[in-house]
CSV table of C-alpha atoms in Angstrom, one decimal:
chain,number,residue,atom,x,y,z
A,17,MET,CA,110.2,81.7,75.6
A,18,VAL,CA,107.1,81.9,77.8
A,19,GLY,CA,109.2,80.8,80.7
A,20,TYR,CA,111.3,83.9,80.4
A,21,LEU,CA,108.1,86.1,80.3
A,22,ASN,CA,107.0,84.3,83.5
A,23,LEU,CA,110.4,85.0,85.1
A,24,ILE,CA,110.4,88.6,84.2
A,25,LEU,CA,106.9,89.0,85.7
A,26,ARG,CA,108.0,87.5,89.0
A,27,LEU,CA,111.2,89.5,89.1
A,28,GLY,CA,109.2,92.7,88.4
A,29,ILE,CA,106.8,92.1,91.3
A,30,TRP,CA,109.8,91.2,93.5
A,31,PHE,CA,111.6,94.5,92.8
A,32,LEU,CA,108.4,96.5,93.2
A,33,LEU,CA,107.8,94.9,96.5
A,34,THR,CA,111.3,95.4,97.9
A,35,ALA,CA,112.3,98.6,96.0
A,36,ASP,CA,116.0,97.7,96.4
A,37,LEU,CA,118.5,97.1,93.5
A,38,SER,CA,121.5,95.9,95.4
A,39,LEU,CA,123.3,92.8,94.2
A,40,ALA,CA,122.2,90.7,97.1
A,41,ASN,CA,118.6,91.5,96.5
A,42,ILE,CA,118.8,90.8,92.8
A,43,LEU,CA,120.3,87.4,93.5
A,44,ILE,CA,117.7,86.6,96.1
A,45,GLY,CA,115.0,87.7,93.6
A,46,ILE,CA,116.3,85.5,90.8
A,47,PHE,CA,116.6,82.6,93.2
A,48,VAL,CA,113.0,83.0,94.5
A,49,ALA,CA,111.7,83.4,91.0
A,50,LEU,CA,113.4,80.2,89.9
A,51,ILE,CA,112.4,78.2,92.9
A,52,LEU,CA,108.6,79.0,92.7
A,53,PRO,CA,106.7,76.2,91.1
A,54,GLN,CA,105.7,76.6,87.5
A,55,SER,CA,103.7,74.4,85.2
A,56,TYR,CA,105.6,72.9,82.3
A,57,LYS,CA,102.8,71.6,80.3
A,58,ASN,CA,100.5,73.6,78.0
A,59,LYS,CA,102.2,76.9,78.0
A,60,GLY,CA,100.8,78.5,74.9
A,61,ALA,CA,102.6,80.3,72.1
A,62,LEU,CA,104.7,83.4,72.8
A,63,LYS,CA,102.8,85.3,70.1
A,64,ASP,CA,99.5,84.7,71.9
A,65,TRP,CA,100.9,85.9,75.2
A,66,LEU,CA,102.4,89.1,73.7
A,67,LYS,CA,99.1,89.8,72.0
A,68,ALA,CA,97.1,89.2,75.2
A,69,LEU,CA,99.5,91.4,77.2
A,70,SER,CA,99.2,94.3,74.7
A,71,GLU,CA,95.4,93.9,74.7
A,72,THR,CA,95.6,94.3,78.5
A,73,LEU,CA,97.5,97.5,78.2
A,74,ILE,CA,95.1,98.9,75.6
A,75,ALA,CA,92.2,97.9,77.9
A,76,ILE,CA,93.2,100.6,80.4
A,77,PRO,CA,92.4,103.8,78.3
A,78,GLN,CA,89.5,101.9,76.8
A,79,ALA,CA,88.1,101.3,80.2
A,80,TYR,CA,88.3,105.0,81.0
A,81,MET,CA,86.5,105.8,77.7
A,82,GLU,CA,83.7,103.4,78.5
A,83,ALA,CA,83.4,104.8,82.0
A,84,LEU,CA,83.0,108.3,80.5
A,85,GLU,CA,80.4,106.9,78.0
A,86,ILE,CA,78.4,105.3,80.8
A,87,ILE,CA,78.5,108.6,82.9
A,88,ILE,CA,77.5,110.9,80.0
A,89,ARG,CA,74.8,108.7,78.5
A,90,PRO,CA,73.0,106.5,81.0
A,91,HIS,CA,73.0,102.8,80.0
A,92,ASN,CA,69.9,101.5,81.5
A,93,TYR,CA,69.3,98.1,79.9
A,94,GLU,CA,71.0,94.9,80.7
A,95,ALA,CA,71.6,91.9,78.4
A,96,ILE,CA,73.4,88.6,78.6
A,97,ILE,CA,75.4,87.6,75.5
A,98,MET,CA,77.3,84.4,74.9
A,99,GLU,CA,80.7,84.9,73.4
A,100,GLN,CA,82.9,82.3,71.8
A,101,VAL,CA,86.4,81.6,73.2
A,102,ARG,CA,89.2,81.8,70.6
A,103,PRO,CA,90.6,78.4,69.8
A,104,ASN,CA,93.8,77.1,71.5
A,105,ARG,CA,93.6,79.1,74.7
A,106,THR,CA,95.5,77.8,77.7
A,107,PRO,CA,94.2,78.5,81.2
A,108,GLY,CA,96.5,81.5,81.7
A,109,LEU,CA,95.3,83.1,78.4
A,110,ILE,CA,91.7,82.5,79.3
A,111,PHE,CA,92.3,84.2,82.7
A,112,LEU,CA,93.8,87.2,80.9
A,113,ASP,CA,90.8,87.3,78.5
A,114,ILE,CA,88.3,87.2,81.4
A,115,PHE,CA,90.4,89.9,83.1
A,116,VAL,CA,90.2,92.2,80.1
A,117,ILE,CA,86.5,91.7,79.6
A,118,THR,CA,85.6,92.3,83.3
A,119,PHE,CA,88.0,95.2,83.6
A,120,THR,CA,86.1,97.3,81.1
A,121,PRO,CA,83.1,98.7,82.9
A,122,LYS,CA,80.4,97.9,80.3
A,123,THR,CA,81.0,94.2,80.3
A,124,ILE,CA,81.4,91.5,83.1
A,125,VAL,CA,82.0,87.8,82.5
A,126,LEU,CA,79.4,85.9,84.4
A,127,LYS,CA,80.5,82.4,83.8
A,128,TYR,CA,83.0,80.4,81.8
A,129,HIS,CA,81.6,77.3,80.2
A,130,GLU,CA,84.0,74.4,79.7
A,131,LYS,CA,82.7,73.9,76.2
A,132,GLY,CA,84.3,77.2,75.2
A,133,GLN,CA,81.9,80.0,75.8
A,134,TYR,CA,81.8,83.0,78.1
A,135,GLU,CA,78.6,84.3,79.4
A,136,VAL,CA,79.0,88.1,79.3
A,137,HIS,CA,76.8,90.6,80.9
A,138,HIS,CA,76.4,93.9,79.1
A,139,VAL,CA,74.9,97.3,79.9
A,140,GLN,CA,73.3,99.0,76.9
A,141,ARG,CA,71.6,102.2,76.0
A,142,ARG,CA,68.7,100.7,74.1
A,143,LYS,CA,66.8,97.5,74.6
A,144,LYS,CA,67.9,94.9,72.1
A,145,SER,CA,65.2,92.4,71.3
B,28,MET,CA,98.1,125.2,100.6
B,29,ASN,CA,98.9,121.6,100.0
B,30,ILE,CA,97.7,120.5,103.4
B,31,ILE,CA,94.4,122.3,102.8
B,32,PHE,CA,93.9,120.5,99.5
B,33,MET,CA,94.7,117.1,101.0
B,34,ASN,CA,92.2,117.7,103.8
B,35,VAL,CA,89.5,118.7,101.3
B,36,ILE,CA,90.2,115.5,99.4
B,37,LEU,CA,90.0,113.5,102.6
B,38,ILE,CA,86.7,115.0,103.6
B,39,ALA,CA,85.2,114.3,100.2
B,40,MET,CA,86.4,110.7,100.5
B,41,ILE,CA,84.7,110.4,103.9
B,42,LEU,CA,81.5,111.7,102.4
B,43,ALA,CA,81.7,109.1,99.6
B,44,LEU,CA,82.4,106.4,102.2
B,45,LEU,CA,79.1,107.3,104.0
B,46,ILE,CA,77.0,106.1,101.0
B,47,PRO,CA,77.9,102.4,101.1
B,48,ILE,CA,77.8,102.4,104.9
B,49,VAL,CA,74.2,103.6,104.8
B,50,GLU,CA,73.5,101.1,102.1
B,51,VAL,CA,74.9,98.2,104.2
B,52,CYS,CA,72.6,99.1,107.1
B,53,LYS,CA,69.6,99.5,104.8
B,54,ASP,CA,69.7,96.5,102.5
B,55,ASN,CA,68.5,93.1,103.3
B,56,ASN,CA,69.7,91.1,100.3
B,57,VAL,CA,73.0,89.4,101.1
B,58,TRP,CA,74.6,90.1,97.7
B,59,GLN,CA,73.8,93.8,97.8
B,60,LYS,CA,75.4,93.9,101.2
B,61,MET,CA,78.5,92.2,99.9
B,62,LEU,CA,78.7,94.7,97.1
B,63,ALA,CA,78.5,97.6,99.5
B,64,LEU,CA,81.0,96.0,101.9
B,65,SER,CA,83.5,95.5,99.1
B,66,SER,CA,83.0,99.1,98.1
B,67,ILE,CA,83.7,100.2,101.7
B,68,SER,CA,86.9,98.1,101.8
B,69,SER,CA,88.5,99.6,98.7
B,70,LYS,CA,87.5,103.1,99.7
B,71,THR,CA,89.0,102.8,103.1
B,72,THR,CA,92.2,101.6,101.6
B,73,MET,CA,92.4,104.6,99.4
B,74,MET,CA,91.8,106.8,102.5
B,75,ILE,CA,94.7,105.1,104.3
B,76,PHE,CA,96.8,106.0,101.2
B,77,ILE,CA,95.9,109.6,101.4
B,78,VAL,CA,96.6,109.7,105.1
B,79,SER,CA,100.0,108.1,104.6
B,80,VAL,CA,100.8,110.9,102.1
B,81,LEU,CA,99.5,113.5,104.5
B,82,ARG,CA,101.7,112.2,107.3
B,83,ASP,CA,104.6,111.4,105.0
B,84,ASP,CA,104.9,107.9,106.6
B,85,TRP,CA,105.2,105.1,104.0
B,86,MET,CA,104.8,102.3,106.5
B,87,ILE,CA,101.1,103.3,106.6
B,88,GLY,CA,101.1,103.0,102.8
B,89,VAL,CA,102.5,99.5,102.9
B,90,VAL,CA,99.7,98.5,105.3
B,91,ALA,CA,97.2,99.9,102.7
B,92,VAL,CA,98.7,97.7,100.0
B,93,ILE,CA,98.5,94.7,102.2
B,94,ILE,CA,94.9,95.4,103.1
B,95,LEU,CA,94.1,95.9,99.4
B,96,SER,CA,95.3,92.4,98.4
B,97,VAL,CA,94.4,90.4,101.5
B,98,GLY,CA,91.0,91.9,102.1
B,99,ASN,CA,89.8,91.3,98.6
B,100,ALA,CA,91.0,87.7,98.8
B,101,GLY,CA,89.0,87.2,101.9
B,102,PHE,CA,85.9,88.6,100.1
B,103,MET,CA,86.3,86.1,97.3
B,104,LEU,CA,86.5,83.2,99.8
B,105,MET,CA,83.4,84.4,101.6
B,106,ALA,CA,81.4,84.7,98.3
B,107,HIS,CA,82.4,81.1,97.4
B,108,ILE,CA,81.4,79.8,100.9
B,109,MET,CA,78.1,81.6,100.7
B,110,LYS,CA,77.4,80.1,97.3
B,111,ARG,CA,78.2,76.6,98.6
B,112,MET,CA,76.0,77.1,101.6
B,113,ARG,CA,73.1,78.1,99.4
B,114,ASN,CA,73.5,75.2,97.1
B,115,ALA,CA,73.9,72.7,99.9
C,21,MET,CA,112.0,123.5,86.6
C,22,GLU,CA,109.8,125.5,88.9
C,23,GLN,CA,106.9,125.9,86.6
C,24,TYR,CA,107.0,122.3,85.6
C,25,GLN,CA,106.5,121.4,89.2
C,26,TYR,CA,103.4,123.7,89.2
C,27,ILE,CA,101.9,121.9,86.1
C,28,VAL,CA,102.6,118.5,87.6
C,29,ASP,CA,100.9,119.6,90.9
C,30,ILE,CA,97.8,120.7,89.0
C,31,LEU,CA,97.7,117.5,87.0
C,32,SER,CA,97.9,115.4,90.1
C,33,TYR,CA,95.0,117.3,91.7
C,34,VAL,CA,93.0,116.9,88.5
C,35,CYS,CA,93.6,113.1,88.5
C,36,ILE,CA,92.5,112.9,92.2
C,37,GLY,CA,89.5,115.0,91.4
C,38,ILE,CA,88.4,112.7,88.6
C,39,GLY,CA,88.9,109.8,90.8
C,40,ILE,CA,86.7,111.2,93.5
C,41,PHE,CA,84.0,112.2,90.9
C,42,PHE,CA,84.0,108.6,89.7
C,43,TRP,CA,83.6,107.4,93.3
C,44,PHE,CA,80.6,109.6,93.9
C,45,TRP,CA,79.0,108.7,90.5
C,46,GLY,CA,79.5,105.0,90.9
C,47,THR,CA,78.5,104.7,94.5
C,48,SER,CA,75.4,106.7,94.0
C,49,HIS,CA,74.0,103.8,92.0
C,50,LEU,CA,74.3,101.6,95.1
C,51,THR,CA,71.3,103.4,96.6
C,52,LYS,CA,69.1,102.7,93.6
C,53,ASN,CA,66.8,99.7,93.2
C,54,ARG,CA,68.7,97.8,90.5
C,55,SER,CA,70.1,94.3,90.1
C,56,VAL,CA,73.4,93.3,91.7
C,57,LEU,CA,75.0,93.0,88.2
C,58,PHE,CA,74.0,96.5,87.2
C,59,LYS,CA,75.5,97.9,90.4
C,60,LEU,CA,78.6,95.8,89.8
C,61,HIS,CA,79.2,97.7,86.5
C,62,SER,CA,79.0,101.1,88.2
C,63,LEU,CA,81.1,99.9,91.1
C,64,SER,CA,83.8,98.8,88.7
C,65,VAL,CA,83.8,102.4,87.4
C,66,ALA,CA,84.0,103.8,91.0
C,67,ASP,CA,86.2,101.4,92.8
C,68,THR,CA,88.6,100.2,90.2
C,69,LEU,CA,89.0,103.1,87.8
C,70,GLY,CA,88.3,105.9,90.3
C,71,SER,CA,90.8,104.5,92.8
C,72,MET,CA,93.4,104.0,90.0
C,73,ALA,CA,93.0,107.6,89.0
C,74,ILE,CA,93.5,108.7,92.7
C,75,VAL,CA,96.7,106.5,93.1
C,76,PHE,CA,98.0,107.9,89.7
C,77,GLY,CA,97.5,111.4,91.1
C,78,LEU,CA,99.5,110.5,94.2
C,79,LEU,CA,102.1,109.0,91.9
C,80,LEU,CA,102.5,112.3,90.1
C,81,LYS,CA,102.7,114.1,93.5
C,82,ILE,CA,105.2,111.8,95.1
C,83,PRO,CA,107.3,110.2,92.4
C,84,SER,CA,109.9,109.0,94.9
C,85,GLU,CA,107.7,106.3,96.2
C,86,TRP,CA,106.9,104.8,92.7
C,87,PRO,CA,107.5,101.1,93.5
C,88,LEU,CA,104.9,101.0,96.2
C,89,LEU,CA,102.4,103.1,94.2
C,90,ILE,CA,102.8,101.1,91.0
C,91,LEU,CA,102.3,97.9,93.1
C,92,ALA,CA,99.2,99.5,94.5
C,93,ILE,CA,97.8,100.2,91.0
C,94,ILE,CA,98.5,96.7,89.8
C,95,SER,CA,97.0,95.0,92.8
C,96,LEU,CA,94.0,97.4,92.7
C,97,ALA,CA,93.3,96.5,89.0
C,98,ILE,CA,93.8,92.7,89.4
C,99,TRP,CA,92.1,92.2,92.7
C,100,ASN,CA,89.1,94.4,92.2
C,101,THR,CA,88.4,92.9,88.7
C,102,MET,CA,88.7,89.4,90.1
C,103,LEU,CA,86.4,90.3,92.9
C,104,GLY,CA,83.9,91.6,90.4
C,105,TYR,CA,84.0,88.4,88.5
C,106,VAL,CA,83.7,86.2,91.6
C,107,LEU,CA,80.8,88.3,92.9
C,108,ALA,CA,79.0,88.1,89.5
C,109,TYR,CA,79.6,84.4,89.2
C,110,CYS,CA,78.6,83.6,92.8
C,111,SER,CA,75.5,85.8,92.9
C,112,SER,CA,74.1,84.7,89.5
C,113,THR,CA,74.4,80.9,89.2
C,114,ARG,CA,71.6,79.1,90.8
C,115,GLY,CA,71.9,75.5,92.0
C,116,ASP,CA,74.2,74.1,89.3
C,117,HIS,CA,77.5,72.7,90.2
C,118,ASP,CA,80.4,72.8,87.8
């Protein structure tokens, strides 16, 4: 099932790039999407992928909210917090997690430790001891 | 009317672009410079977009999208190389 | 139809205006004397979210070119975020290989 998701993603980018829905272009797009290499091991569950994708969509309005918060009330203090990675994450899902955390303006992932922790940099309004 | 608005937007963008340019010249720390340069690159891309709307020429817009993706990839490579050089 | 066009026009200018405001706010932090990471937070407001607002405004203005503009929004979000992560990672770690 995740393979289909992958295929849809590639086809979507292809059609956005070419902006052409003729039969020949659709066939070329499907051919290119199938011929590109993909990894067969360790794909992760479909449910996890759908959840991660919906989190990515939610992250967009959330990012604007956080931006407004930072603008209206200055956040002047910085802190580094370790966060636990959820269990059973494949590399693709970890990439999406890091993307979501870094996309929102209050938090940036500094480093991903192999043992299963993110080092996240926050801006805060008050100093936390 | 439209043209006037677009020109005002373009002038505001040029003013915003001046801030990181001054910053690049002023700062001595390499990473602060990289930050300002990356800011310049994405701002210039947006300006190219506005110009392509102004001129109604979408080939310019395609160039902007290419710069957006390739330029940032170059920056990432450069950051990694600089990290390696410092560690070596 | 006519007055809808009017509303959409105003909305697109509002989006572009918000984007340019984000640009000025985020970039003004560059001149201050703060750490690289703190500036990175405000630059992610300016360069990612502000530019996305501007492109969205253009999308409302010229819907006929939506494939290119949506591609621009996607690549803006992904590349700028990844650049932020890479800059944070490379500028902060000292001396340890992984």
